[in-house]
Coordinates of N, CA and C in Angstrom, one line a residue:
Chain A
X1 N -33.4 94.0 73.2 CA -33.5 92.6 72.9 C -32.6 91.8 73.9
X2 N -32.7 90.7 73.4 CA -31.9 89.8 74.4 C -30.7 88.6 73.3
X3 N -29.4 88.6 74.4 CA -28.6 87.7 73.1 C -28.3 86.3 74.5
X4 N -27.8 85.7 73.9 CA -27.0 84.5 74.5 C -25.8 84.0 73.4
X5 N -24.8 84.1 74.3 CA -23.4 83.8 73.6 C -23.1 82.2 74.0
X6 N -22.7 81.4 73.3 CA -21.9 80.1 73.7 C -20.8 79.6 72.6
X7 N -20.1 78.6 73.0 CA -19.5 78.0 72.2 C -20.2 77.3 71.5
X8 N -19.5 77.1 70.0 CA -20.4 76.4 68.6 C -20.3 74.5 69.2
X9 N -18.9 74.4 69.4 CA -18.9 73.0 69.7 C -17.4 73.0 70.9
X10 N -17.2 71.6 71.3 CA -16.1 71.6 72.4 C -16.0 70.3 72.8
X11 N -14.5 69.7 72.6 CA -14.5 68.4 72.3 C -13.4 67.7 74.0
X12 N -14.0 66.9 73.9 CA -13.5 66.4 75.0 C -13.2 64.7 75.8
X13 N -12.2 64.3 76.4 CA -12.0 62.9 76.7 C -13.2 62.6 77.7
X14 N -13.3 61.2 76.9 CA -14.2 60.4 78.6 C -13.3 60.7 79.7
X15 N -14.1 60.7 80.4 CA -13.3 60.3 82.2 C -12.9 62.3 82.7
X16 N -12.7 63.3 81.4 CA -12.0 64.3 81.7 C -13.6 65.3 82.1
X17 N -13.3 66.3 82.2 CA -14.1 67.5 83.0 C -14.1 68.6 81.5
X18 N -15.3 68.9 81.7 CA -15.4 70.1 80.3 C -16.4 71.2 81.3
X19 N -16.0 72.6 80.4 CA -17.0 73.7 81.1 C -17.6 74.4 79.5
X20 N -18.7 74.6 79.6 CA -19.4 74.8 79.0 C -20.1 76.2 78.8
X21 N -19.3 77.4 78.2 CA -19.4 78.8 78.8 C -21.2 79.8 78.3
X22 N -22.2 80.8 79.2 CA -22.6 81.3 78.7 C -22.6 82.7 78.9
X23 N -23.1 83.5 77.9 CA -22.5 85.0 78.3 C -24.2 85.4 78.0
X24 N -24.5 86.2 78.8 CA -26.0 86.8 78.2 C -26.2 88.3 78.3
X25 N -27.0 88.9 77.5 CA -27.4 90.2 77.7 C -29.1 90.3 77.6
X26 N -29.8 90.9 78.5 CA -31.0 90.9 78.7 C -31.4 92.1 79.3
X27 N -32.5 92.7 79.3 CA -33.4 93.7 79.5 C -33.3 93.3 81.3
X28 N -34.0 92.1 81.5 CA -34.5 91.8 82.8 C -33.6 90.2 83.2
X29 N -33.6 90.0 84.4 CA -33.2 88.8 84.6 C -33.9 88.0 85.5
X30 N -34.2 86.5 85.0 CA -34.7 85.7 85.6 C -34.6 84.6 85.8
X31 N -33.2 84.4 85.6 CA -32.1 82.8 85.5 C -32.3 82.2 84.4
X32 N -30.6 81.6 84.9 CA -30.4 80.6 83.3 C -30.8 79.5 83.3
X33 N -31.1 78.7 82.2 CA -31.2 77.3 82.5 C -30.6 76.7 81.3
X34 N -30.6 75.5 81.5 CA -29.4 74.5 80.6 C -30.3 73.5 80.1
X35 N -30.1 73.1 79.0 CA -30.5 72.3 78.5 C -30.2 71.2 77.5
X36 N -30.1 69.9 77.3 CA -29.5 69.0 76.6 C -30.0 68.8 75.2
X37 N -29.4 68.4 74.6 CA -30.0 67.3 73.6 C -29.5 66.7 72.6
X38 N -29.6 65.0 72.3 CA -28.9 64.5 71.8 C -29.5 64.7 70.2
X39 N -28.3 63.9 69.5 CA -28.9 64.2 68.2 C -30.5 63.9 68.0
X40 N -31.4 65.0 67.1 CA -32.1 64.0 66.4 C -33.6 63.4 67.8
X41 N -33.2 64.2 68.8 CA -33.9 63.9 70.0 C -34.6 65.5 70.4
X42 N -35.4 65.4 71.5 CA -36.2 66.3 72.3 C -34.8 66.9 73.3
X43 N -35.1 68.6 73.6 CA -33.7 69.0 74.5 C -34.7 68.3 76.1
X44 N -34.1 68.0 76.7 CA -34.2 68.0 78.5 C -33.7 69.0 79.2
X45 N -34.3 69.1 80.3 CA -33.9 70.2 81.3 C -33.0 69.4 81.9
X46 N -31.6 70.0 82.1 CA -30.8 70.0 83.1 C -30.4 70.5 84.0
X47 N -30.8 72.2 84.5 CA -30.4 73.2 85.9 C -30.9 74.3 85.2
X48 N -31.4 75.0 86.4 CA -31.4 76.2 86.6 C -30.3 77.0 88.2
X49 N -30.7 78.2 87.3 CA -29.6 78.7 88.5 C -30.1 80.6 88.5
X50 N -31.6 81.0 89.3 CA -31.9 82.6 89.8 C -30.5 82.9 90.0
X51 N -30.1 82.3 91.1 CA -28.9 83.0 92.2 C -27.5 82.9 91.9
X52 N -26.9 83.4 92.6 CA -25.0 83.4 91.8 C -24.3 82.4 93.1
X53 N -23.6 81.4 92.1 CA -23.2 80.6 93.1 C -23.4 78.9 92.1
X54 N -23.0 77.9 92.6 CA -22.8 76.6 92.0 C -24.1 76.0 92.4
X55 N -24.8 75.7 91.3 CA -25.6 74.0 91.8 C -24.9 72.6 91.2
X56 N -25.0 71.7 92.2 CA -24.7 70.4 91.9 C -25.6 69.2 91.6
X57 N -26.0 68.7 90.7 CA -26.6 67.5 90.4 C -25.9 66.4 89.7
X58 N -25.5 65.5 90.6 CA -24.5 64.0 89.9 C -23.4 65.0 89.6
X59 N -23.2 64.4 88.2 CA -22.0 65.3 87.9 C -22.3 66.1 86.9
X60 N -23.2 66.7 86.9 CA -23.5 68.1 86.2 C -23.3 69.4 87.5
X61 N -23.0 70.4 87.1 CA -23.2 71.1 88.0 C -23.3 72.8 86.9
X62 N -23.9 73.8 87.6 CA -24.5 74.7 86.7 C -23.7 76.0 88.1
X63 N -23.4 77.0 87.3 CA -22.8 78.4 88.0 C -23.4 79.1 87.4
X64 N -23.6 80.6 87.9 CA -23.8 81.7 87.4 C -23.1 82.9 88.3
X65 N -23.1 84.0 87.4 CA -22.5 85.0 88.0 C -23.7 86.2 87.0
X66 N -24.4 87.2 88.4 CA -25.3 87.7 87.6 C -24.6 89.0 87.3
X67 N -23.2 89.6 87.9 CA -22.9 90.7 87.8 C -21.5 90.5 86.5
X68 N -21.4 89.5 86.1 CA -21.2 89.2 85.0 C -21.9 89.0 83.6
X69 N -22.9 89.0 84.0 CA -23.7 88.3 83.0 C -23.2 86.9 82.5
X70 N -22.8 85.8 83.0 CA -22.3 84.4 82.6 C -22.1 83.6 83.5
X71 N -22.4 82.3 82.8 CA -22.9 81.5 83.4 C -22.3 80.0 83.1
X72 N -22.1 79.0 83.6 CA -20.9 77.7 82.8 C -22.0 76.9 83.4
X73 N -21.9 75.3 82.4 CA -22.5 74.1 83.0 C -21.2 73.4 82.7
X74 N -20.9 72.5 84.2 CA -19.6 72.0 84.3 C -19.7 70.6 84.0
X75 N -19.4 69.5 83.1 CA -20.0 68.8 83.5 C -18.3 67.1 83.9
X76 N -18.8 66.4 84.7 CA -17.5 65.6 85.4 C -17.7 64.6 84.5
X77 N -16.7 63.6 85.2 CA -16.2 62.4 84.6 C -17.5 62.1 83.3
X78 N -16.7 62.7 82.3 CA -17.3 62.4 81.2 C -17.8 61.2 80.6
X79 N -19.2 60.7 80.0 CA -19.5 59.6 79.6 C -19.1 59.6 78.3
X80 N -19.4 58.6 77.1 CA -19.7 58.6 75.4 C -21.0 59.1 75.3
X81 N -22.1 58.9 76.3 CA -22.9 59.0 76.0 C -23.6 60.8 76.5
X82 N -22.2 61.6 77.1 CA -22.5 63.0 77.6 C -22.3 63.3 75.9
X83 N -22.4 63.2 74.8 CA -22.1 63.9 73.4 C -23.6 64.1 73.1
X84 N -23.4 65.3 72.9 CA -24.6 65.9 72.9 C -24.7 67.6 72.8
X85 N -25.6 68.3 72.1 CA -25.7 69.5 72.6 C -26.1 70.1 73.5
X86 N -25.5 71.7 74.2 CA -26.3 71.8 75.2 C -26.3 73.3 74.9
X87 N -27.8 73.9 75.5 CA -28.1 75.0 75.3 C -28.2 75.9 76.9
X88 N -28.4 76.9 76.5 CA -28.3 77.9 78.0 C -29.6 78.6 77.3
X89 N -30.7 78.8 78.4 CA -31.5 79.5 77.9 C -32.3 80.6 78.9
X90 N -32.9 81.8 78.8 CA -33.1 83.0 79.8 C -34.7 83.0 79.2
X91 N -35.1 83.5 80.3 CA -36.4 84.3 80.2 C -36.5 85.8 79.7
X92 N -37.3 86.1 78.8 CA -37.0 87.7 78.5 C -37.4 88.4 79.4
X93 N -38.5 87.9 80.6 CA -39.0 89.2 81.2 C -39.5 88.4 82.3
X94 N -40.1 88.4 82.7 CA -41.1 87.7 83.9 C -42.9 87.0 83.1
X95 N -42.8 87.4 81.7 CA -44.6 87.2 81.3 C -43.6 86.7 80.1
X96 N -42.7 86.5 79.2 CA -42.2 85.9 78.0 C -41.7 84.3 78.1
X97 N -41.7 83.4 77.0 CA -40.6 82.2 77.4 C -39.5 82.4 77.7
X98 N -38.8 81.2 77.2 CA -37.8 80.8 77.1 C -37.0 81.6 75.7
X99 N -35.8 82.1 76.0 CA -35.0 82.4 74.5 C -33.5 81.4 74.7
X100 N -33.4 80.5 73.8 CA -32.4 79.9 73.5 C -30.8 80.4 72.9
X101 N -29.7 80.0 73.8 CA -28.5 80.5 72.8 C -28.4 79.1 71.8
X102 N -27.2 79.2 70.5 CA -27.6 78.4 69.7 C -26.6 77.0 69.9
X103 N -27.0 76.8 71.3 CA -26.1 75.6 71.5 C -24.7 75.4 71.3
X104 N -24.2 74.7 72.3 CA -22.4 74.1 72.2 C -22.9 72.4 72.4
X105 N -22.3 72.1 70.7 CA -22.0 70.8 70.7 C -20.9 70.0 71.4
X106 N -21.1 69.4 72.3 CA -19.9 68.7 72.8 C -19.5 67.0 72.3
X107 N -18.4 66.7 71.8 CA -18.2 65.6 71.5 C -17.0 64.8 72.8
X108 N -17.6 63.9 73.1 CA -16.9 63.1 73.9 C -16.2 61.8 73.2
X109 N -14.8 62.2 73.2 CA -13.8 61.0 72.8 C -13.0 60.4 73.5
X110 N -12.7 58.8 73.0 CA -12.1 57.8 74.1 C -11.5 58.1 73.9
Chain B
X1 N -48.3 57.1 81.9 CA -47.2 57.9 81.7 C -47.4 59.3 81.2
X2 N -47.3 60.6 81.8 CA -47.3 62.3 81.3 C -46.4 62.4 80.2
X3 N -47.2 62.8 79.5 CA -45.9 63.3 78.4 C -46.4 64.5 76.9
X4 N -45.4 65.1 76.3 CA -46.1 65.4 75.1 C -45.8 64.3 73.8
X5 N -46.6 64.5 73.3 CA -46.8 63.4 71.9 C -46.8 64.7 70.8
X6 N -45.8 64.3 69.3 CA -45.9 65.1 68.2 C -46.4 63.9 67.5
X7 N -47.1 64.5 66.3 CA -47.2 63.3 65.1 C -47.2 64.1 63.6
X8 N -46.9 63.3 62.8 CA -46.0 62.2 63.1 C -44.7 62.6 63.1
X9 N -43.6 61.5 63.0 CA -42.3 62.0 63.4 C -41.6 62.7 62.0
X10 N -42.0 62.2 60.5 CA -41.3 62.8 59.6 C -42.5 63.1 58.5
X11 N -42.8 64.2 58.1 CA -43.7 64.5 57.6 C -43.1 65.5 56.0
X12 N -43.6 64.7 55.1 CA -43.4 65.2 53.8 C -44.0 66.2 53.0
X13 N -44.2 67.1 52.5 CA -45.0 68.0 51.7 C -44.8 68.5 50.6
X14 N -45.4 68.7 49.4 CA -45.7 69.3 48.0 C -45.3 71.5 48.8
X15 N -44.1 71.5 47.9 CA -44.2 73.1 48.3 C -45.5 73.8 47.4
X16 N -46.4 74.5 48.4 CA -47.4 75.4 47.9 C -48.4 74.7 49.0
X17 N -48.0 73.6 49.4 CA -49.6 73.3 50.5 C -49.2 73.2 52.0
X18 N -50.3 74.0 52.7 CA -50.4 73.9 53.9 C -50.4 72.8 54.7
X19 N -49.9 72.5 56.1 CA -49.7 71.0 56.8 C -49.9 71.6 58.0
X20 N -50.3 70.7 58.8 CA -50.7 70.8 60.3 C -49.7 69.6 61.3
X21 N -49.4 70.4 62.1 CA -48.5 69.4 62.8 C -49.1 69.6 64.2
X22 N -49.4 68.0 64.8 CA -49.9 67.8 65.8 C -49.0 67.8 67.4
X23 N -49.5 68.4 68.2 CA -48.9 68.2 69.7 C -50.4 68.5 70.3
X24 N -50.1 67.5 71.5 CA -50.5 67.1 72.6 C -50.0 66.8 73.7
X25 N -50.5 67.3 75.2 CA -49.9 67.1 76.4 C -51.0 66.6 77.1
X26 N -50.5 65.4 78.2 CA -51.4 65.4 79.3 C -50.7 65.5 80.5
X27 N -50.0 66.5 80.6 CA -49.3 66.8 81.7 C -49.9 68.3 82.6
X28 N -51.2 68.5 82.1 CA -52.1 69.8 82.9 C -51.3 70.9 82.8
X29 N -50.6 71.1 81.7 CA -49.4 72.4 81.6 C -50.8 73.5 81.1
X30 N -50.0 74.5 81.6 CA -51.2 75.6 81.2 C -50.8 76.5 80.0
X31 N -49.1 76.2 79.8 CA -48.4 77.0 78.8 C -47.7 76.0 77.5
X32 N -48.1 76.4 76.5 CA -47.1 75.4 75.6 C -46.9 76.2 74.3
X33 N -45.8 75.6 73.5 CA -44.9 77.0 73.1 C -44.6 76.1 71.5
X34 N -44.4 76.4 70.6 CA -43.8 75.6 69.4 C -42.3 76.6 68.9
X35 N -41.2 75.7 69.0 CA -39.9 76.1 67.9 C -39.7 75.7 66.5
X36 N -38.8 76.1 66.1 CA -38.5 75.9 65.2 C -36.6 75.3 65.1
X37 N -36.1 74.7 64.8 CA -34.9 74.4 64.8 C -34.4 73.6 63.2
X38 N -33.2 74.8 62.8 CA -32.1 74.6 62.0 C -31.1 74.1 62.1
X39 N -30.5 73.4 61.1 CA -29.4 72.4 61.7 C -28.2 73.6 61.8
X40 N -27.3 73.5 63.6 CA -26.6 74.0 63.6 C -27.4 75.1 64.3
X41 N -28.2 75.2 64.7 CA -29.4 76.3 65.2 C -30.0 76.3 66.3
X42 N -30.1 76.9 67.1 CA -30.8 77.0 68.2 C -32.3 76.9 68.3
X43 N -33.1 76.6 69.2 CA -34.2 76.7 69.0 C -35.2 78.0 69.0
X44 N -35.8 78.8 68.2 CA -36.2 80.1 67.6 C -37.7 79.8 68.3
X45 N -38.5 80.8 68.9 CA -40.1 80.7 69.1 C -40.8 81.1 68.3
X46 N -41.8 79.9 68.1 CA -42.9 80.4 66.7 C -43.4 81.3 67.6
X47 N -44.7 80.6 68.0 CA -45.6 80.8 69.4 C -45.9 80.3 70.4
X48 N -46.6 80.9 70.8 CA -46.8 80.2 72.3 C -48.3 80.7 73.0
X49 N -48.5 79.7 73.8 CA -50.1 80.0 74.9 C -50.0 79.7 76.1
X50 N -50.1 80.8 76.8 CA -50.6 80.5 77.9 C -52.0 79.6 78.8
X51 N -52.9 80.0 78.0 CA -54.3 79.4 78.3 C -55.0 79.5 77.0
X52 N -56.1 78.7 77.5 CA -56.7 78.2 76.4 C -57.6 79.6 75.0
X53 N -57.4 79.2 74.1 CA -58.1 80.3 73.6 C -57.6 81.6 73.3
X54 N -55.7 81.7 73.7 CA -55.1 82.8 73.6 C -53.7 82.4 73.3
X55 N -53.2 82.5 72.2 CA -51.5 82.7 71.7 C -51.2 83.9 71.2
X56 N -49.7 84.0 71.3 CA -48.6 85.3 71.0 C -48.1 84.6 70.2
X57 N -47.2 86.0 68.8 CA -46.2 85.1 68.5 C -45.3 85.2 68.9
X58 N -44.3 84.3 68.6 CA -42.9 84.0 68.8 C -42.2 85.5 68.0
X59 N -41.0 85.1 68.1 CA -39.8 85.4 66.6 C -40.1 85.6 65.9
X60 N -40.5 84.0 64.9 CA -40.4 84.0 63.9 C -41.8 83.5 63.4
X61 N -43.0 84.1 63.8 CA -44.7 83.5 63.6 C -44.8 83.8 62.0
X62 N -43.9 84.4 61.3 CA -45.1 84.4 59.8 C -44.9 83.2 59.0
X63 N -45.5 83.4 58.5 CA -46.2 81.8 57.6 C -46.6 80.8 58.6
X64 N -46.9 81.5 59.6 CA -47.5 80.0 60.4 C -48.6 80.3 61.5
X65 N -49.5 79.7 61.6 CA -50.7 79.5 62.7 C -50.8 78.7 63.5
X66 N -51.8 78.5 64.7 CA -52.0 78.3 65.7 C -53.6 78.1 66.3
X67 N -53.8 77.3 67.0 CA -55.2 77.1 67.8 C -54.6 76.8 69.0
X68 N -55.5 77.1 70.1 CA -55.7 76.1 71.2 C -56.9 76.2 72.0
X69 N -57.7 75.3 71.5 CA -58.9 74.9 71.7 C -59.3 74.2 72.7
X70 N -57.9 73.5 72.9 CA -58.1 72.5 74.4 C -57.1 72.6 75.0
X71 N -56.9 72.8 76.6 CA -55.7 72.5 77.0 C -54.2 71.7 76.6
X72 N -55.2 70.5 76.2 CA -54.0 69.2 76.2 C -53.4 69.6 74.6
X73 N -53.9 70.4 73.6 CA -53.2 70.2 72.6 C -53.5 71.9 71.6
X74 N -52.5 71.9 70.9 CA -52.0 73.5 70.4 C -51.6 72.8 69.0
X75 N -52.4 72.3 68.0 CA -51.4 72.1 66.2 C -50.9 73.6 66.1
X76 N -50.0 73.7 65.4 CA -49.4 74.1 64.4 C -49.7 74.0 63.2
X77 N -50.1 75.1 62.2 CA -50.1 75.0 60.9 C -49.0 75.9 59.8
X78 N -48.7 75.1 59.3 CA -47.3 75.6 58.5 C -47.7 76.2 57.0
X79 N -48.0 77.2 56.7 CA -49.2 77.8 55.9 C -47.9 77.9 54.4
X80 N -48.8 77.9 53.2 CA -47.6 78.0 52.1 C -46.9 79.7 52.0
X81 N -47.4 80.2 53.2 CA -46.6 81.5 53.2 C -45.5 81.6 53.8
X82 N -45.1 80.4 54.5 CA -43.7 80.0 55.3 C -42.6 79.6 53.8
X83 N -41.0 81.2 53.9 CA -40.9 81.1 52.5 C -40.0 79.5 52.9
X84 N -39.5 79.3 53.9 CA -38.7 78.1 53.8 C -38.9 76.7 54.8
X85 N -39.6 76.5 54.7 CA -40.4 75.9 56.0 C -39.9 74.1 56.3
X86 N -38.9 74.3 55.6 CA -38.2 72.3 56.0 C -37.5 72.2 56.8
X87 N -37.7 71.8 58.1 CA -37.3 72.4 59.6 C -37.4 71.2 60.4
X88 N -36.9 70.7 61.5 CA -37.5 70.3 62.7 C -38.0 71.3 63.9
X89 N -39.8 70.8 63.9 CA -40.3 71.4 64.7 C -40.5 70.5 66.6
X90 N -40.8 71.5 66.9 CA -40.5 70.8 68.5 C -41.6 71.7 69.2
X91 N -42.5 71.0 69.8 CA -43.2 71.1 70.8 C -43.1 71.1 72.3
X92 N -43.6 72.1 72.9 CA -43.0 72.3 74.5 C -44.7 72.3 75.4
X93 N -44.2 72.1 76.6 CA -45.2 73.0 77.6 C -44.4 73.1 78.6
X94 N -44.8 74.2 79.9 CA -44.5 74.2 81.3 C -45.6 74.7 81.9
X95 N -45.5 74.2 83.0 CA -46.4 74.5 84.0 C -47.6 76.0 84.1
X96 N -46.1 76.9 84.3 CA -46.5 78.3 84.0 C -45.5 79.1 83.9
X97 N -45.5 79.7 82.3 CA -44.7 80.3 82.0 C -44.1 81.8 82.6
X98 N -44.6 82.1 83.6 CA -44.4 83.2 84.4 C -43.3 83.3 85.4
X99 N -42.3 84.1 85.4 CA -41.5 84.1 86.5 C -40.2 83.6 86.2
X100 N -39.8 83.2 87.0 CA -38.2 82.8 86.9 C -38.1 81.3 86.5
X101 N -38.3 80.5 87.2 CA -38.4 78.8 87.0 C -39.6 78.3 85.6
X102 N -39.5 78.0 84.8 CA -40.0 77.5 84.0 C -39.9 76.3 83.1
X103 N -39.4 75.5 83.5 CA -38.8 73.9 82.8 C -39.8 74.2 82.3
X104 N -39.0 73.5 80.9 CA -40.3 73.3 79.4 C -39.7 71.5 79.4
X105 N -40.6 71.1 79.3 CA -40.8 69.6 78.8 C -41.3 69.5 76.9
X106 N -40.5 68.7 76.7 CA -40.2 69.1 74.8 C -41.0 68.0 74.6
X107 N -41.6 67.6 73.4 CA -42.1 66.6 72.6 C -41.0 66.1 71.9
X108 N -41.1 65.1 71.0 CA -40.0 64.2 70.1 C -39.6 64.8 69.0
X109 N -40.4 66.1 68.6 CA -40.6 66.6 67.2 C -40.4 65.8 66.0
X110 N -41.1 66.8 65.2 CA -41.2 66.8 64.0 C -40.4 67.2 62.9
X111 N -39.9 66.5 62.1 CA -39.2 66.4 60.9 C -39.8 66.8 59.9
X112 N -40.1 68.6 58.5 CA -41.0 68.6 58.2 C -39.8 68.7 56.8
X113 N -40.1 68.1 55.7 CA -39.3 68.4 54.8 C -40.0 68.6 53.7
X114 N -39.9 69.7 52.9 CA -41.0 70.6 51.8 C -40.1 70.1 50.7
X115 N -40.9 69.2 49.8 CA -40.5 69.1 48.5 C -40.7 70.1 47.4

């Protein structure tokens, strides 16, 4: 089978930097990807990451380490409006979807 | 505008009767998938399709069904054999679910709450 580990929730100031941890165990690997979502809303795609090493978008930015198994979305100068949850989610195989871990709520405080 | 559409957003039900919950895409996705989500929960796979005329289940498929008769759209039916079925459901598609890259683009979901 396949797991995804994350934090439940993770609280954090505007303006400060939060990391957002994931651990996975899987059969096969086919990269992570991240995903948002505010309350009460549809999740969005935010990164993927096959390879080991940092992607940057604005101030999201997504890592992986595949001989770790884990992976962080980093995200910068925090908004009110970065509160939200975010998920990390794997492919089981190359022919399966998406399997979701069960989200880290992050709350952003002034 | 491309997008997927659920309907409707909060949908009521008598426990014991079946409901059908609508998704549609006009985004030419060839794969589209339905969850399930608990509060405090991650998103779980009912099912999912690749092409027309063929779904797998997910996870957690019992008490629940599936068509896809047209590309653009895959209901969901939440049958009275689903033992707890008051959930937000959420609708996806991607491109093609094969491989490594697969951004799923989500619908607004649905709110289903079983009286």
């Amino acid at each position: 089978g396949q797991s995804l580990e994350q934090p439940s929730e993770v609280t954090a100031v505007e303006g400060a930097i939060v990391q957002i941890n994931c651990t996975y165990q899987t059969s096969g690997f086919y990269g992570l990807s991240w995903y948002q979502q505010h309350d009460g809303g549809a999740p969005t795609f935010l990164s993927y990451n096959a390879l080991d090493g940092l992607e940057e978008t604005g101030r999201f930015s997504s890592f992986l380490s595949r001989s770790d198994s884990y992976g962080y979305l980093l995200l910068q100068e925090l908004q009110m409006k970065d509160s939200a949850s975010y998920f990390c989610a794997v492919p089981t195989s190359g022919n399966t979807p998406l399997v979701f871990g069960k989200g880290t709520r992050l709350s952003v405080i002034a | 505008d491309g997008g997927i559409t659920q309907s409707p957003k909060y949908l009521f039900r008598k426990e014991g009767q079946n409901v059908t919950l609508s998704c549609e895409q006009n985004l030419n996705h060839d794969a589209m998938y339905w969850y399930r989500q608990d509060p405090g929960q991650g998103l779980r796979l009912i099912y999912y399709s690749q092409i027309v005329n063929d779904f797998q289940k997910g996870d957690i498929a019992e008490g629940y069904s599936v068509s896809r008769e047209k590309k653009e759209s895959f209901p969901l039916t939440v049958t009275s054999a689903q033992k707890n079925p008051t959930a937000f459901y959420l609708c996806a598609s991607s491109q093609d679910y094969r491989g490594g890259y697969n951004e799923q683009f989500f619908g607004p979901g649905t709110r289903l709450t079983v009286l």
